[in-house]
């Protein structure tokens, strides 16, 4: 009878602290067994009507009903909290009918709908009891403790915004009471969990404070209190706080996590404490190591993982068997650092340990995706092929390792970065097939389509319009899938249409700018507003269209639309694209247009960059403006005098400035070109060819000086200590200089022979060289250089033409 009565009493206390957590509050094994047995009987029925029961279940319910009245007697007279048992909860329920359960944030349904607790009212009631010394003294301490745990457990299992403050208020009352109700490890753990799960700003601060208080309380961490339950609560609290800190940005959070790790490690090393690590705490330490910026963090993480495996092999009953999370954290960290070999080794080691039966953990999709993501960042064809091989193996394995969206997307991005649009689209098609075959995790999204479209936008293979046509087809497919109800993750985005506009902008199709402008209308269909990048892509399409003044007019209209808009603001790329459109399509009034564009940028507070000035100089170089070359030189001088490295001139700047002079009609263009050429720190063959071009068609009074300049540049290219090599354009231009700058005769023939023989030695005799040669010498002398029967012509003369001409 004593055992039966004890079981009934324990069943009440256990039932108050909710289901599977209840019997853990008992300190002795025999009490656990009694509580478990009573709880099993109590929960074995599926229905609980309000009418009295008959049979085997009547006795436990009657005992609970009696105990419920004893609990009610201990409450304060002013409390209006409803009784806890089923019979007493709804006094107006009719016999044989189930009671109507309340709903709302403060209504909790425990297992089998056995007990209803309003956490707010229950907290206020307990707070009132603990604040009233007389009421607290007349209430059994065990009953108060169990009810406190019950409320805390509900707040932890059902997160709410005020859960953390409410839990702290309750334990503060417990801490300040004079009766023998103390804070247990479980209470600390539940309050920490309430704070972490609450939607309160800086909730981590009180949670961290409670954890440090828990770790610093010597009374709580005495050996007799460190049973399996308490150890689990301490380690779980530690892991919860550490993981939360690591999810926050900033080095300070990582430092706090490391401080907690050092503290708990000191407790692990203290044999008098009785606290032992488990896999939950060790995973938190692994996570902290993987968030560290220390160069030794990866090695320390791998060492800790090996120790966990070794300890488990020594004692399989210890709670330190590495889980899937243990391996996944390390694999992800190594892959993120670029140590793909190390990540691959850990994954293969995990597979071997599982197959040998050493550990129960096996790789999950996160482990493989971490490796795939790391391989995708290598940007090599070998890595991309390995990703596809792993993807194929995952497809054949099936089960929990079937590739998901991230798996396929990693492979798509790997090929897209290499510019292999064909492979990228093939993987996307496999992704679509997998989803149609029932793999819900492989559901495509806009990111996968966007990567493929962007890859086709940047490809140059398959013809002038091939990439744009394939990109157009993919966008149409995504639009169709979205219309069929594939979800918002398939919704076309502004980035997708920007990539499509770029595809048409970089194609060589006729009227490609019209195709790009048509995309704007498609965007309106899906209520997608264009952004700055969209209009910049439109300007690029207009610049590459070759439509002349018509393209310039549309570009001017687009730029004014952006300048007058409140939603879309032009940036430096906008003005660079506009200048490029002027350079490619408009040549009239270049100086004023270039000045006007730079002024408009200045008025809007947009600082020009190197590309802005390079494009402006290139625009001036292609114009027919007399003052274009001088303005280009002024811009170059301004760039040279700048202390900002982002606008200092580069090889393109000098080349464009030299080209501006070579195209001008100024009689001193050869000397000005040479002056700019000598200011270059690293001359190149393009700039040298521009100087030679400036020496062509010089007025008679300047020809001798121009010839000297041309041969000086040619001799510099001939020196063995220079890194600049001539190409076939160099020799063709030099022959043109001789033909336009010297009168027919023996002297000119001698110079032509000298240049041509050198061209033959370098293997750079191209069709362009031969055509220029026929124009700058007589037919008789040409037959001496190259006999009509080609007896002296050698294929060795043209051995380097393809290589040099494609550079």
PDB file of C-alpha atoms in Angstrom, residues 20 29 31 35 43 113 115 173 225 344 354 372 449 466 578 581 654 672 705 736:
ATOM      1  CA  UNK A  20       8.737  12.604 -20.684  1.00  0.00           C
ATOM      2  CA  UNK A  29      16.291   5.138  -9.316  1.00  0.00           C
ATOM      3  CA  UNK A  31      11.506   6.676  -7.341  1.00  0.00           C
ATOM      4  CA  UNK A  35       6.958   7.543 -11.230  1.00  0.00           C
ATOM      5  CA  UNK A  43      -1.394   8.248 -19.993  1.00  0.00           C
ATOM      6  CA  UNK A 113      -4.863  17.163 -22.734  1.00  0.00           C
ATOM      7  CA  UNK A 115      -3.540  19.464 -17.487  1.00  0.00           C
ATOM      8  CA  UNK A 173      11.209  34.850  -6.577  1.00  0.00           C
ATOM      9  CA  UNK A 225      24.070  16.811  -7.703  1.00  0.00           C
ATOM     10  CA  UNK A 344      37.238  15.180 -48.484  1.00  0.00           C
ATOM     11  CA  UNK A 354      30.034   4.104 -40.160  1.00  0.00           C
ATOM     12  CA  UNK A 372      30.443  20.664 -53.125  1.00  0.00           C
ATOM     13  CA  UNK A 449      17.974  29.729 -63.603  1.00  0.00           C
ATOM     14  CA  UNK A 466      23.494  31.617 -79.788  1.00  0.00           C
ATOM     15  CA  UNK A 578      26.808  56.504 -71.948  1.00  0.00           C
ATOM     16  CA  UNK A 581      27.789  54.729 -76.556  1.00  0.00           C
ATOM     17  CA  UNK A 654      48.124  56.014 -72.709  1.00  0.00           C
ATOM     18  CA  UNK A 672      53.055  64.416 -79.385  1.00  0.00           C
ATOM     19  CA  UNK A 705      61.170  63.969 -88.191  1.00  0.00           C
ATOM     20  CA  UNK A 736      53.055  52.292 -94.522  1.00  0.00           C
TER      21      UNK A 736
END
